[in-house]
Short mmCIF file of C-alpha atoms in Angstrom, two decimals:
data_model
loop_
_atom_site.label_atom_id
_atom_site.label_comp_id
_atom_site.label_asym_id
_atom_site.label_seq_id
_atom_site.Cartn_x
_atom_site.Cartn_y
_atom_site.Cartn_z
CA MET I 1 42.04 -190.34 199.91
CA ALA I 2 45.47 -188.97 200.55
CA VAL I 3 45.84 -185.25 200.10
CA VAL I 4 49.00 -184.22 198.25
CA ASN I 5 51.02 -181.75 200.29
CA ASP I 6 54.61 -181.30 201.40
CA HIS I 7 54.16 -183.74 204.20
CA THR I 8 52.91 -186.44 201.84
CA VAL I 9 55.73 -185.82 199.37
CA LYS I 10 58.36 -186.04 202.07
CA ALA I 11 56.85 -189.20 203.54
CA PHE I 12 56.75 -190.69 200.07
CA ASP I 13 60.43 -189.90 199.47
CA GLU I 14 61.26 -191.57 202.75
CA ASP I 15 59.34 -194.68 201.72
CA ILE I 16 61.10 -194.79 198.35
CA ASN I 17 64.50 -194.46 200.00
CA ARG I 18 63.72 -197.20 202.46
CA LEU I 19 62.54 -199.36 199.56
CA ARG I 20 65.77 -198.77 197.65
CA GLY I 21 67.80 -199.60 200.73
CA LEU I 22 65.97 -202.89 201.19
CA ILE I 23 66.42 -203.84 197.54
CA SER I 24 70.10 -203.01 197.68
CA GLU I 25 70.54 -205.16 200.80
CA MET I 26 68.65 -207.99 199.17
CA GLY I 27 70.80 -207.80 196.04
CA GLY I 28 73.99 -207.81 198.10
CA ARG I 29 72.84 -210.90 199.94
CA ALA I 30 71.91 -212.74 196.74
CA GLU I 31 75.29 -211.95 195.16
CA GLN I 32 77.05 -213.10 198.34
CA ALA I 33 74.96 -216.29 198.41
CA LEU I 34 76.06 -217.14 194.89
CA LEU I 35 79.75 -216.61 195.64
CA GLN I 36 79.53 -218.60 198.87
CA ALA I 37 77.62 -221.44 197.22
CA MET I 38 80.32 -221.73 194.55
CA THR I 39 83.11 -221.63 197.15
CA ALA I 40 81.31 -224.34 199.09
CA LEU I 41 81.02 -226.37 195.90
CA SER I 42 84.66 -226.06 194.93
CA LYS I 43 85.95 -226.82 198.43
CA GLY I 44 83.28 -229.32 199.44
CA ASP I 45 82.52 -227.10 202.41
CA LEU I 46 79.27 -228.43 203.83
CA ALA I 47 79.08 -225.88 206.65
CA LEU I 48 79.30 -222.98 204.22
CA ALA I 49 76.70 -224.64 202.00
CA ALA I 50 74.36 -224.95 204.99
CA GLN I 51 74.94 -221.28 205.75
CA VAL I 52 73.82 -220.33 202.23
CA VAL I 53 70.67 -222.44 202.57
CA GLU I 54 69.90 -220.85 205.93
CA GLY I 55 70.68 -217.32 204.66
CA ASP I 56 68.10 -217.65 201.91
CA LYS I 57 65.37 -217.21 204.51
CA LYS I 58 66.57 -213.66 205.11
CA ILE I 59 66.38 -212.93 201.37
CA ASP I 60 62.80 -214.23 201.32
CA ALA I 61 61.97 -212.12 204.37
CA LEU I 62 63.36 -209.01 202.66
CA GLU I 63 61.17 -209.69 199.64
CA ALA I 64 58.11 -209.89 201.89
CA GLU I 65 59.13 -206.64 203.57
CA VAL I 66 59.52 -204.82 200.24
CA GLU I 67 56.17 -206.12 199.14
CA GLN I 68 54.43 -204.96 202.28
CA LEU I 69 56.08 -201.55 202.18
CA THR I 70 55.17 -201.12 198.51
CA VAL I 71 51.52 -201.96 199.02
CA GLN I 72 51.37 -199.71 202.07
CA THR I 73 53.02 -196.81 200.27
CA ILE I 74 50.75 -197.10 197.26
CA ALA I 75 47.67 -197.28 199.47
CA LEU I 76 48.65 -194.36 201.72
CA ARG I 77 50.40 -191.99 199.32
CA ALA I 78 48.57 -192.73 196.05
CA PRO I 79 51.70 -191.97 193.98
CA MET I 80 51.41 -190.51 190.48
CA ALA I 81 52.04 -192.58 187.34
CA ASP I 82 55.87 -192.37 187.19
CA ASP I 83 56.42 -193.11 190.86
CA LEU I 84 53.86 -195.86 190.70
CA ARG I 85 55.68 -197.43 187.77
CA GLU I 86 58.93 -197.37 189.73
CA MET I 87 57.25 -199.06 192.68
CA ILE I 88 55.82 -201.78 190.47
CA ALA I 89 59.28 -202.24 188.94
CA ALA I 90 60.70 -202.54 192.45
CA LEU I 91 58.21 -205.32 193.19
CA LYS I 92 59.20 -207.18 190.06
CA ILE I 93 62.89 -206.72 190.69
CA VAL I 94 62.73 -208.18 194.18
CA SER I 95 60.84 -211.19 192.90
CA VAL I 96 63.71 -211.75 190.44
CA VAL I 97 66.32 -211.28 193.16
CA GLU I 98 64.45 -213.79 195.29
CA ARG I 99 64.75 -216.32 192.47
CA ILE I 100 68.47 -215.60 192.13
CA GLY I 101 68.73 -216.43 195.82
CA ASP I 102 66.84 -219.68 195.19
CA TYR I 103 69.30 -220.69 192.48
CA ALA I 104 72.21 -220.04 194.86
CA LYS I 105 70.46 -222.16 197.48
CA ASN I 106 69.92 -224.90 194.91
CA ILE I 107 73.65 -224.92 194.10
CA ALA I 108 74.47 -225.05 197.82
CA LYS I 109 72.17 -228.03 198.30
CA ARG I 110 74.02 -229.96 195.62
CA VAL I 111 77.33 -229.71 197.50
CA ALA I 112 76.32 -232.64 199.71
CA LEU I 113 75.72 -234.75 196.60
CA MET I 114 79.14 -234.24 195.09
CA ASP I 115 81.93 -235.36 197.36
CA GLN I 116 83.76 -237.15 194.55
CA THR I 117 83.46 -234.32 192.11
CA ARG I 118 86.05 -231.79 193.16
CA SER I 119 88.51 -233.25 190.69
CA ILE I 120 86.25 -232.74 187.68
CA GLU I 121 88.00 -230.32 185.39
CA SER I 122 84.91 -228.15 184.82
CA ILE I 123 84.94 -226.72 188.34
CA PRO I 124 87.45 -223.91 187.67
CA VAL I 125 85.47 -222.89 184.57
CA LEU I 126 82.28 -222.87 186.62
CA MET I 127 84.04 -220.63 189.14
CA SER I 128 84.99 -218.15 186.42
CA MET I 129 81.46 -218.25 185.07
CA SER I 130 80.01 -217.57 188.51
CA ALA I 131 82.32 -214.58 189.03
CA ILE I 132 80.91 -212.98 185.87
CA VAL I 133 77.35 -213.77 186.91
CA ALA I 134 77.90 -212.23 190.36
CA GLU I 135 79.19 -209.08 188.64
CA LEU I 136 76.15 -208.93 186.39
CA ILE I 137 73.81 -209.22 189.37
CA HIS I 138 75.76 -206.51 191.15
CA ASP I 139 75.74 -204.16 188.16
CA ALA I 140 72.06 -204.78 187.38
CA LEU I 141 71.14 -203.69 190.90
CA ASP I 142 73.55 -200.76 190.73
CA SER I 143 71.86 -199.66 187.53
CA PHE I 144 68.56 -199.63 189.41
CA ALA I 145 69.95 -197.70 192.36
CA ALA I 146 71.63 -195.12 190.09
CA ARG I 147 68.89 -195.14 187.42
CA ASP I 148 71.68 -195.78 184.94
CA ALA I 149 70.30 -196.97 181.59
CA ASP I 150 73.77 -197.32 180.01
CA LEU I 151 74.93 -199.66 182.74
CA ALA I 152 71.72 -201.64 182.26
CA VAL I 153 72.52 -202.07 178.55
CA ARG I 154 76.06 -203.21 179.37
CA VAL I 155 74.66 -205.90 181.66
CA THR I 156 72.56 -207.38 178.87
CA VAL I 157 75.50 -207.31 176.46
CA ARG I 158 77.82 -209.07 178.90
CA ASP I 159 75.24 -211.77 179.53
CA LYS I 160 76.35 -213.20 176.15
CA ASN I 161 79.62 -214.28 177.76
CA VAL I 162 77.67 -216.23 180.32
CA ASP I 163 75.80 -218.05 177.56
CA ASP I 164 79.11 -218.88 175.85
CA PHE I 165 80.43 -220.27 179.11
CA TYR I 166 77.33 -222.39 179.49
CA ASN I 167 77.60 -223.88 176.00
CA SER I 168 81.25 -224.66 176.50
CA ILE I 169 80.69 -226.28 179.90
CA PHE I 170 77.80 -228.33 178.54
CA ARG I 171 80.09 -229.79 175.87
CA THR I 172 82.94 -230.41 178.27
CA LEU I 173 80.74 -232.15 180.80
CA VAL I 174 79.05 -234.36 178.22
CA THR I 175 82.46 -235.47 176.93
CA PHE I 176 83.62 -236.08 180.49
CA MET I 177 80.53 -238.20 181.17
CA MET I 178 81.18 -240.34 178.10
CA GLU I 179 84.73 -240.98 179.23
CA ASN I 180 83.93 -241.40 182.94
CA PRO I 181 80.58 -243.13 183.28
CA LYS I 182 81.06 -243.61 187.01
CA TYR I 183 80.96 -239.83 187.51
CA ILE I 184 77.75 -239.38 185.55
CA THR I 185 75.63 -238.48 188.59
CA GLU I 186 78.08 -235.83 189.80
CA SER I 187 78.46 -234.47 186.29
CA ALA I 188 74.68 -234.25 185.94
CA HIS I 189 74.61 -232.12 189.09
CA LEU I 190 77.31 -229.89 187.62
CA LEU I 191 75.23 -229.54 184.44
CA PHE I 192 72.44 -228.21 186.63
CA VAL I 193 74.84 -225.88 188.42
CA ALA I 194 75.93 -224.50 185.03
CA LYS I 195 72.29 -224.12 184.03
CA ASN I 196 71.53 -222.30 187.30
CA LEU I 197 74.35 -219.86 186.63
CA GLU I 198 73.11 -219.31 183.10
CA ARG I 199 69.60 -218.62 184.43
CA MET I 200 70.96 -216.21 187.04
CA GLY I 201 72.64 -214.29 184.20
CA ASP I 202 69.29 -214.18 182.41
CA HIS I 203 67.69 -212.83 185.56
CA ALA I 204 70.32 -210.08 185.85
CA THR I 205 69.40 -209.23 182.26
CA ASN I 206 65.70 -209.17 183.16
CA ILE I 207 66.43 -206.69 185.94
CA ALA I 208 68.51 -204.56 183.57
CA GLU I 209 65.67 -204.52 181.06
CA MET I 210 63.20 -203.37 183.71
CA VAL I 211 65.59 -200.64 184.83
CA TYR I 212 66.03 -199.50 181.25
CA TYR I 213 62.27 -199.30 180.85
CA VAL I 214 61.70 -197.37 184.07
CA VAL I 215 64.50 -194.91 183.30
CA THR I 216 63.91 -194.30 179.58
CA GLY I 217 60.25 -195.18 179.16
CA GLU I 218 61.25 -197.44 176.24
CA ARG I 219 61.84 -201.16 175.81
CA MET I 220 65.45 -202.21 175.28
CA GLU I 221 66.37 -203.03 171.69
CA GLU I 222 65.56 -206.54 170.53
CA ARG I 223 68.33 -207.48 171.03
CA GLU I 224 71.80 -206.84 171.99
CA ARG I 225 71.09 -209.76 174.32
CA GLY I 226 72.30 -212.83 172.50
CA GLU I 227 70.73 -216.25 172.22
CA THR I 228 69.76 -218.70 174.87
CA PRO I 229 71.76 -221.91 174.72
CA GLU I 230 68.79 -223.81 173.33
CA ASP I 231 68.70 -221.34 170.45
CA SER I 232 72.21 -222.20 169.46
CA ALA I 233 71.13 -225.73 168.68
CA THR I 234 74.23 -226.58 166.71
CA ALA I 235 76.53 -225.86 169.63
CA GLU I 236 74.97 -228.52 171.82
CA LYS I 237 74.14 -230.81 168.95
CA GLU I 238 77.72 -231.28 167.82
CA GLN I 239 78.12 -233.69 170.69
CA GLY I 240 75.12 -235.83 169.72
CA MET Z 1 42.84 -187.81 193.41
CA ALA Z 2 40.04 -190.13 192.42
CA VAL Z 3 36.75 -189.49 194.13
CA VAL Z 4 35.02 -192.64 195.31
CA ASN Z 5 31.48 -192.85 193.98
CA ASP Z 6 29.29 -195.42 192.24
CA HIS Z 7 30.84 -194.65 188.92
CA THR Z 8 34.37 -195.29 190.24
CA VAL Z 9 33.33 -198.52 191.91
CA LYS Z 10 31.68 -199.81 188.77
CA ALA Z 11 34.66 -198.86 186.61
CA PHE Z 12 36.94 -200.60 189.09
CA ASP Z 13 34.86 -203.79 188.97
CA GLU Z 14 35.09 -203.72 185.20
CA ASP Z 15 38.87 -203.37 185.38
CA ILE Z 16 39.13 -206.26 187.82
CA ASN Z 17 36.97 -208.46 185.61
CA ARG Z 18 39.03 -207.62 182.55
CA LEU Z 19 42.18 -208.39 184.55
CA ARG Z 20 40.82 -211.78 185.62
CA GLY Z 21 39.87 -212.56 182.04
CA LEU Z 22 43.38 -211.77 180.80
CA ILE Z 23 45.00 -213.89 183.50
CA SER Z 24 42.71 -216.77 182.74
CA GLU Z 25 43.55 -216.55 179.02
CA MET Z 26 47.25 -216.39 179.82
CA GLY Z 27 47.03 -219.45 182.07
CA GLY Z 28 45.14 -221.40 179.42
CA ARG Z 29 47.83 -220.59 176.88
CA ALA Z 30 50.67 -221.60 179.20
CA GLU Z 31 49.00 -224.92 180.00
CA GLN Z 32 48.42 -225.52 176.29
CA ALA Z 33 52.05 -224.62 175.50
CA LEU Z 34 53.26 -227.23 177.97
CA LEU Z 35 51.06 -229.99 176.55
CA GLN Z 36 52.02 -229.11 172.96
CA ALA Z 37 55.73 -228.94 173.79
CA MET Z 38 55.58 -232.43 175.30
CA THR Z 39 53.62 -233.79 172.32
CA ALA Z 40 56.21 -232.24 170.01
CA LEU Z 41 58.94 -233.87 172.07
CA SER Z 42 57.41 -237.33 172.08
CA LYS Z 43 56.61 -237.27 168.36
CA GLY Z 44 59.62 -235.29 167.19
CA ASP Z 45 57.20 -232.80 165.67
CA LEU Z 46 59.34 -229.78 164.76
CA ALA Z 47 56.44 -227.76 163.34
CA LEU Z 48 54.47 -228.07 166.58
CA ALA Z 49 57.60 -227.17 168.56
CA ALA Z 50 58.04 -224.04 166.45
CA GLN Z 51 54.40 -223.16 167.09
CA VAL Z 52 54.99 -223.31 170.85
CA VAL Z 53 58.04 -221.05 170.55
CA GLU Z 54 56.07 -218.58 168.44
CA GLY Z 55 53.04 -218.72 170.75
CA ASP Z 56 55.13 -217.67 173.73
CA LYS Z 57 55.18 -214.12 172.33
CA LYS Z 58 51.45 -213.90 172.90
CA ILE Z 59 51.90 -215.00 176.52
CA ASP Z 60 54.53 -212.30 177.00
CA ALA Z 61 52.21 -209.73 175.40
CA LEU Z 62 49.40 -210.71 177.76
CA GLU Z 63 51.71 -210.20 180.73
CA ALA Z 64 52.56 -206.71 179.49
CA GLU Z 65 48.85 -205.99 179.04
CA VAL Z 66 48.01 -207.10 182.58
CA GLU Z 67 50.83 -205.00 183.92
CA GLN Z 68 49.70 -201.90 182.09
CA LEU Z 69 46.08 -202.38 183.09
CA THR Z 70 47.07 -202.91 186.72
CA VAL Z 71 49.20 -199.78 186.92
CA GLN Z 72 46.48 -197.80 185.18
CA THR Z 73 43.77 -199.08 187.48
CA ILE Z 74 45.76 -198.39 190.61
CA ALA Z 75 46.62 -194.89 189.40
CA LEU Z 76 43.08 -193.99 188.34
CA ARG Z 77 40.93 -195.75 190.93
CA ALA Z 78 43.19 -195.70 193.99
CA PRO Z 79 41.79 -199.01 195.27
CA MET Z 80 41.55 -199.73 199.00
CA ALA Z 81 43.94 -202.12 200.74
CA ASP Z 82 42.20 -205.45 199.97
CA ASP Z 83 41.63 -204.68 196.31
CA LEU Z 84 45.14 -203.32 196.03
CA ARG Z 85 46.51 -206.54 197.48
CA GLU Z 86 44.58 -208.56 194.93
CA MET Z 87 45.97 -206.43 192.11
CA ILE Z 88 49.53 -206.87 193.36
CA ALA Z 89 48.90 -210.61 193.59
CA ALA Z 90 47.63 -210.55 190.01
CA LEU Z 91 50.88 -208.91 188.91
CA LYS Z 92 52.92 -211.57 190.66
CA ILE Z 93 50.80 -214.39 189.31
CA VAL Z 94 51.21 -213.29 185.70
CA SER Z 95 54.95 -213.06 186.13
CA VAL Z 96 54.92 -216.68 187.30
CA VAL Z 97 52.68 -217.73 184.41
CA GLU Z 98 55.08 -216.00 182.03
CA ARG Z 99 57.90 -218.12 183.42
CA ILE Z 100 55.83 -221.28 183.02
CA GLY Z 101 55.45 -220.26 179.38
CA ASP Z 102 59.23 -219.85 179.14
CA TYR Z 103 59.81 -223.35 180.46
CA ALA Z 104 57.40 -224.74 177.87
CA LYS Z 105 59.27 -222.81 175.18
CA ASN Z 106 62.57 -224.17 176.48
CA ILE Z 107 61.24 -227.73 176.19
CA ALA Z 108 60.01 -227.01 172.66
CA LYS Z 109 63.43 -225.70 171.65
CA ARG Z 110 65.06 -228.94 172.75
CA VAL Z 111 62.95 -230.99 170.32
CA ALA Z 112 65.33 -230.09 167.47
CA LEU Z 113 68.25 -231.42 169.51
CA MET Z 114 66.78 -234.83 170.15
CA ASP Z 115 66.00 -236.71 166.96
CA GLN Z 116 67.53 -239.94 168.25
CA THR Z 117 65.85 -239.81 171.60
CA ARG Z 118 62.28 -240.92 171.00
CA SER Z 119 63.18 -244.48 171.91
CA ILE Z 120 64.50 -243.56 175.36
CA GLU Z 121 62.28 -245.28 177.88
CA SER Z 122 61.85 -242.17 180.06
CA ILE Z 123 59.67 -240.37 177.53
CA PRO Z 124 56.34 -241.99 178.58
CA VAL Z 125 57.10 -241.22 182.22
CA LEU Z 126 57.87 -237.60 181.29
CA MET Z 127 54.52 -237.48 179.49
CA SER Z 128 52.70 -238.65 182.63
CA MET Z 129 54.61 -236.15 184.72
CA SER Z 130 53.71 -233.33 182.35
CA ALA Z 131 50.01 -234.24 182.47
CA ILE Z 132 50.05 -233.80 186.25
CA VAL Z 133 51.95 -230.52 185.98
CA ALA Z 134 49.45 -229.19 183.42
CA GLU Z 135 46.63 -230.08 185.83
CA LEU Z 136 48.37 -228.26 188.68
CA ILE Z 137 48.79 -225.14 186.57
CA HIS Z 138 45.15 -225.34 185.57
CA ASP Z 139 43.93 -225.80 189.13
CA ALA Z 140 46.20 -223.10 190.55
CA LEU Z 141 44.68 -220.58 188.14
CA ASP Z 142 41.18 -221.89 188.82
CA SER Z 143 41.80 -221.36 192.53
CA PHE Z 144 42.63 -217.74 191.76
CA ALA Z 145 39.57 -217.22 189.57
CA ALA Z 146 37.26 -218.82 192.14
CA ARG Z 147 39.11 -217.48 195.21
CA ASP Z 148 39.18 -221.10 196.38
CA ALA Z 149 41.71 -221.58 199.21
CA ASP Z 150 40.98 -225.32 199.55
CA LEU Z 151 41.80 -225.93 195.91
CA ALA Z 152 44.98 -223.93 196.39
CA VAL Z 153 46.02 -226.21 199.27
CA ARG Z 154 45.30 -229.29 197.15
CA VAL Z 155 47.62 -227.98 194.43
CA THR Z 156 50.54 -227.69 196.85
CA VAL Z 157 49.89 -231.18 198.23
CA ARG Z 158 49.80 -232.74 194.75
CA ASP Z 159 53.07 -231.04 193.80
CA LYS Z 160 54.73 -233.77 195.90
CA ASN Z 161 53.90 -236.30 193.18
CA VAL Z 162 55.73 -234.14 190.68
CA ASP Z 163 58.82 -234.16 192.87
CA ASP Z 164 58.62 -237.95 193.17
CA PHE Z 165 58.40 -238.22 189.39
CA TYR Z 166 61.45 -236.00 189.03
CA ASN Z 167 63.55 -238.07 191.44
CA SER Z 168 62.57 -241.27 189.71
CA ILE Z 169 63.30 -239.91 186.23
CA PHE Z 170 66.65 -238.54 187.38
CA ARG Z 171 67.70 -242.01 188.54
CA THR Z 172 66.39 -243.72 185.42
CA LEU Z 173 68.15 -241.32 183.09
CA VAL Z 174 71.47 -241.53 184.92
CA THR Z 175 71.36 -245.33 184.69
CA PHE Z 176 70.44 -245.10 181.03
CA MET Z 177 73.39 -242.77 180.41
CA MET Z 178 75.80 -245.18 182.07
CA GLU Z 179 74.56 -248.02 179.88
CA ASN Z 180 74.27 -245.97 176.67
CA PRO Z 181 77.08 -243.42 176.56
CA LYS Z 182 76.29 -242.50 172.99
CA TYR Z 183 72.93 -241.11 174.08
CA ILE Z 184 74.39 -238.93 176.83
CA THR Z 185 73.70 -235.62 175.09
CA GLU Z 186 70.06 -236.50 174.43
CA SER Z 187 69.64 -237.83 177.95
CA ALA Z 188 71.11 -234.62 179.37
CA HIS Z 189 68.46 -232.68 177.47
CA LEU Z 190 65.79 -234.95 178.93
CA LEU Z 191 67.19 -234.31 182.40
CA PHE Z 192 66.61 -230.61 181.77
CA VAL Z 193 63.10 -231.31 180.48
CA ALA Z 194 62.36 -233.19 183.71
CA LYS Z 195 63.81 -230.32 185.71
CA ASN Z 196 61.68 -227.82 183.77
CA LEU Z 197 58.56 -229.83 184.58
CA GLU Z 198 59.53 -229.99 188.24
CA ARG Z 199 60.04 -226.20 188.27
CA MET Z 200 56.67 -225.66 186.59
CA GLY Z 201 55.08 -227.67 189.39
CA ASP Z 202 56.86 -225.43 191.91
CA HIS Z 203 55.50 -222.39 190.11
CA ALA Z 204 51.94 -223.76 190.25
CA THR Z 205 52.56 -224.13 193.97
CA ASN Z 206 53.79 -220.54 194.19
CA ILE Z 207 50.59 -219.35 192.55
CA ALA Z 208 48.51 -221.47 194.92
CA GLU Z 209 50.33 -219.98 197.90
CA MET Z 210 49.65 -216.44 196.69
CA VAL Z 211 45.98 -217.28 196.17
CA TYR Z 212 45.77 -218.73 199.64
CA TYR Z 213 47.26 -215.57 201.08
CA VAL Z 214 44.96 -213.22 199.17
CA VAL Z 215 41.86 -215.25 200.08
CA THR Z 216 42.58 -216.03 203.73
CA GLY Z 217 44.99 -213.28 204.74
CA GLU Z 218 47.32 -215.97 206.13
CA ARG Z 219 50.42 -217.76 204.87
CA MET Z 220 49.96 -221.39 203.94
CA GLU Z 221 51.24 -223.91 206.49
CA GLU Z 222 54.95 -224.71 206.30
CA ARG Z 223 54.47 -227.21 204.75
CA GLU Z 224 52.31 -229.69 203.26
CA ARG Z 225 54.49 -229.04 200.23
CA GLY Z 226 57.16 -231.70 200.33
CA GLU Z 227 60.85 -231.44 199.64
CA THR Z 228 62.64 -230.24 196.59
CA PRO Z 229 64.63 -232.97 194.89
CA GLU Z 230 67.90 -231.48 196.16
CA ASP Z 231 66.56 -231.82 199.68
CA SER Z 232 66.12 -235.52 199.28
CA ALA Z 233 69.86 -235.91 198.83
CA THR Z 234 69.84 -239.63 199.39
CA ALA Z 235 67.44 -240.28 196.52
CA GLU Z 236 69.83 -238.84 193.96
CA LYS Z 237 72.93 -239.90 195.79
CA GLU Z 238 72.16 -243.61 195.66
CA GLN Z 239 73.30 -243.54 192.06
CA GLY Z 240 76.67 -241.99 192.87
#
C-alpha cells in the first residue's frame, strides 16, 4: 500500500502533469491530422494523405502511453476519489481522441479514391465544416486542460452548426449524384467524409461532456446539444 | 488506505463478479439492439425501430453503472496491477459496447427514412452481414467472460468476412444508384447502414484485442485482421 506523504503527493502531481502534457500533444496531433487530411483531399495530395495515415501510429502510441501511465499511477499512488475520477476521465478522453485520429486517417485514405472529384462543388463546404470541427476538437481539449466548464458547454452548443453543415451537404451531394451518375462513387466517398466530420464533432462534444462532469460533478443539461442528423428525419427525407 | 485481508479480497471478488455480470448484460442488449434494428429495417417496422432507440438509454445507463462501480472498487479496494488492468479493460470494453449500441440506434433511426427501400436487392445481403456482426459481438464478449484468448483471435480473423461483405455491398449499391437515380437517397442511407455494420465488426475486433492483451499480457499479432475497406482502394475504385 502506498503511504500518503509529501513525497507521494508531489510524485502524483508530476504524474498528472505528464498525463496532461501527453493528452494535449495527442489532441494537437489529431487536430493537425484532420486539417492535413482535408487539405490532401481538396488538393489531391497523395503524399500528404500518406503522411496523415503514417502519423496516426504516433497518436495510437500516445494513447498506449497515457493508458500505461494512468494504470501505473493509480497502482502506485492510490489516488483519492476526485483525482481517480480525473484519471479515469483522462483514459476515456484519449480513447475518444484516438478515434478522432482514426476518422482523419479514414478521410486521408479516401484521397486515393477520388482523383476526379476535386471539381465537385461540395468540397469548399466540406473544408469550412472541417475548420469548425478542428476548432471544436481544439476547444474541447483546452477545456480539459483549463478545467473550464463554460468552454465545454460552448463546444456542445457549437456542435449544432456541424450537424447543420452535415444535413446541407447530404442534400447537396444527393442532388449532385442524381444529376451526375458517373460521379456517384466519388460522391459516396464524400458522403462518408461528411459523416466522419459530423462524428468528429460528436466526439468533441463527448469530450466536453466528460470535462463538464469532472469539473462540476454534474451531467451537462439534456440538451443544449442539438439533434443528430438521423433525428432530423425530414431534412434528409425531403430528397427522397 | 485499504488494508488487504480476507474480507477485502472477498469484497473485491464480489465487485468483479458484479462488473462481469453488468458487462455481459450490456453486451447482450447491444447484440439484441443490432438484430432488432435490422429486422425493423427489413420489415419497415417503425414500432420496433422506436423500441431500439428507446432501449439504447438502458445500454447507456449500464455503462454509467459499470463506470461508477469500477471507480468505487479501485478507490476502496486498491487492487493490485493485474486486477487493476482488468478493471481498466472493463471500462474500455463498455465504452466500445456503448458505441455498438449507438450504431444500432443509428440504423433504427434510418428506418423512418426508407419506406421505399425494402425492395432494394441489397437488403438480404445486409441481413446476412448483420448476423455475422452480431455473432462477432457475442463471441468477443464471451471471450472476455471466459478469458479465452483463442476465441478472441477467432473474432479478429472472422472480421475479414465483414469487410468483404462491406466492399461487395458498396459496389452493389453504387451500381444500383446509377441505374435507379430516384432511389439515391434511400441507397445512401443503406450505404451508411453497411458502414455502421462494418464499424461494429471493427469494434468487436477491438474488444477481442483488449481481451487478448488482458489474458496473455501481449498484443495480438499485426495482423490476422485484414484490411479496412479504404485500404483495399482498388475494390471500391473499380466502380469509378
